């Protein structure tokens, strides 16, 4: 029996948090879904798995979500909306395009609202960007947006984003393979499934 996927068990194969965030929908191709971000708590669980937030902020966000359920639901919807925007932008990259101005403007809107949460810190003589962790329910959304922007603006100095064409997949990943020709989000999952399918098609009557 296939294991039911949850946000706690979903594979992290994107190679970057922004891509793993897009991959929180189980399938984008052939069929859509299911969406594994069912609740705001799922968003927190995912953010902890990819180290976007620490345990202290995780606890504060859970407490606030419990006390403000309507606001937490609204924050989850904003995160899902950003996920679609990011998929559009990164999917355009897989086709050698730049993405739409509308999607770029949507991402920029999130970045602008997140800017007041950023701060420049000096730690051990080194400057670094940090976050003012005031427990806003959009804290995870803000971190995702900046992670995605860093990935998008670094396109000239990194490997390309690819889309898995496995059955019922469509996940995105950074192609860090030596030849830059990786086809699947996972050789063990989609790669194996596609090879088995092709083998069966070759062996079927009339093939």
C-alpha atoms as one frame of an Amber mdcrd trajectory, in Angstrom:
protein
   0.000   0.000   0.000   1.320   3.452  -0.950   2.117   5.690   1.982  -0.141
   8.725   2.243   1.986  11.806   1.642   1.935  14.598   4.181   3.895  17.798
   4.562   6.006  15.989   7.174   6.946  13.138   4.823   7.041  14.771   1.398
  10.407  14.448  -0.344  12.609  17.559  -0.497  14.256  17.238  -3.893  14.092
  20.772  -5.284  17.592  21.718  -4.181  16.331  25.078  -2.889  13.597  26.101
  -0.422  11.702  28.134  -3.030  11.444  25.104  -5.301  10.559  22.754  -2.463
   7.797  25.208  -1.578   6.360  24.986  -5.087   6.541  21.193  -4.725   4.135
  21.180  -1.783   1.469  20.344  -4.362   1.879  16.613  -4.941   1.322  16.824
  -8.695   1.200  19.735 -11.141   1.204  17.700 -14.374  -1.419  15.253 -15.750
  -3.537  15.867 -12.674  -3.398  18.537  -9.974  -2.971  17.843  -6.285  -3.447
  17.044  -3.637  -2.308  20.200  -1.940  -0.205  19.215   1.074  -0.489  22.648
   2.683  -3.834  21.915   4.279  -3.441  24.137   7.329  -1.239  26.927   8.614
   0.356  24.322  10.853   1.491  22.494   7.705   3.180  25.677   6.532   5.063
  25.877   9.833   6.081  22.203   9.631   7.396  22.684   6.106   9.313  25.853
   7.025  11.029  24.025   9.883  11.981  21.130   7.611  13.806  23.454   5.208
  15.274  25.615   8.021  13.506  28.832   7.048  12.497  29.345  10.688  13.864
  28.142  13.999  12.034  26.284  16.747  11.426  29.440  18.798   9.670  31.221
  15.941   7.819  28.030  15.101   6.373  27.934  18.608   5.357  31.597  18.472
   3.645  31.160  15.124   1.720  28.101  16.316   0.524  29.981  19.385  -0.589
  32.938  17.321  -2.297  30.729  14.731  -4.199  28.963  17.518  -5.383  32.266
  18.962  -6.125  33.883  15.567  -7.420  31.060  13.319  -9.069  33.334  10.747
  -5.881  35.357  10.312  -3.860  32.134  10.047  -6.161  30.860   7.296  -5.740
  34.139   5.426  -1.953  33.911   5.751  -2.073  30.362   4.376  -4.059  31.563
   1.353  -1.468  34.264   0.698   1.272  31.647   0.843  -0.576  29.418  -1.613
  -1.041  32.361  -3.960   2.681  33.102  -3.839   3.374  29.423  -4.556   1.452
  29.651  -7.842   3.277  32.858  -8.752   6.653  31.248  -8.087   5.783  28.183
 -10.126   4.885  30.410 -13.057   8.164  32.306 -12.796  10.372  29.233 -12.426
   8.449  27.249 -15.034   9.167  30.046 -17.493  12.861  29.574 -16.745  12.641
  25.890 -17.650  11.485  27.017 -21.105  14.191  29.634 -21.466  11.807  32.520
 -20.861  11.750  35.309 -18.287   8.238  35.018 -16.878   5.388  37.480 -17.008
   5.537  41.035 -15.707   2.350  40.334 -13.755   3.930  37.472 -11.810   7.098
  39.490 -11.244   4.978  42.343  -9.868   3.124  39.961  -7.540   6.399  38.676
  -6.113   7.721  42.221  -5.788   4.591  43.177  -3.874   5.322  40.494  -1.279
   8.954  41.595  -1.107   7.952  45.193  -0.510   5.636  44.236   2.338   8.384
  42.058   3.832  11.108  44.698   3.667  10.234  46.261   7.011  10.956  42.894
   8.662  14.525  42.748   7.364  17.488  44.129   9.259  21.219  44.385   8.711
  23.187  42.787  11.519  26.850  42.851  12.495  27.908  39.562  14.039  31.549
  38.711  14.822  32.693  41.475  12.475  30.574  40.223   9.562  27.518  41.964
   8.141  24.527  39.789   7.365  20.817  40.116   6.713  18.451  38.951   9.419
  14.791  39.099  10.363  12.865  40.905  13.062  10.940  37.936  14.414   7.864
  39.643  15.797   5.668  36.602  15.185   3.703  38.002  12.238   1.765  35.226
  10.542   3.329  36.251   7.222   6.831  35.553   8.563   7.167  32.376   6.502
   5.716  34.050   3.396   8.320  36.802   3.701  11.199  34.344   3.954   9.991
  32.337   0.987   9.693  35.479  -1.132  13.259  36.586  -0.416  14.629  33.078
  -0.936  12.876  32.941  -4.315  14.146  36.399  -5.271  17.716  35.377  -4.438
  17.352  32.308  -6.642  15.818  34.259  -9.514  18.406  37.047  -9.433  21.251
  34.535  -9.259  20.242  32.806 -12.470  23.433  33.747 -14.340  25.633  32.107
 -11.715  23.875  28.806 -11.089  22.510  25.713 -12.767  19.090  25.901 -14.369
  15.704  25.006 -12.924  14.089  21.953 -14.507  10.600  20.470 -14.432  10.113
  16.771 -13.792   8.062  15.171 -16.551   7.261  12.081 -14.539   3.745  10.705
 -14.380   1.557  12.967 -12.247   4.490  15.102 -11.171   5.698  18.429 -12.545
   7.930  19.174  -9.580  10.745  21.674 -10.023  14.402  21.143  -9.168  17.841
  22.658  -9.649  19.723  20.560 -12.150  23.110  20.098 -10.518  23.973  16.974
 -12.501  27.382  16.918 -14.168  26.011  17.117 -17.690  23.061  19.324 -16.853
  20.620  16.804 -18.335  18.751  15.517 -15.314  15.171  14.595 -16.250  13.481
  13.576 -13.021  12.931  15.109  -9.621  14.051  11.719  -8.267  15.583   8.745
 -10.069  14.177   6.435  -7.393  10.616   7.694  -7.805   9.696   9.304 -11.127
  12.712   7.939 -12.990  11.874   4.362 -12.043   8.159   4.815 -12.759   8.850
   6.176 -16.242  11.284   3.381 -17.110   8.762   0.754 -15.963   6.031   2.434
 -18.022   8.186   2.529 -21.146   9.157  -1.123 -20.668   5.504  -2.129 -20.408
   4.563  -0.060 -23.466   7.313  -1.705 -25.526   6.116  -5.138 -24.436   2.403
  -4.531 -25.010   0.656  -6.029 -28.085   0.913  -3.751 -31.073   3.766  -1.734
 -29.566
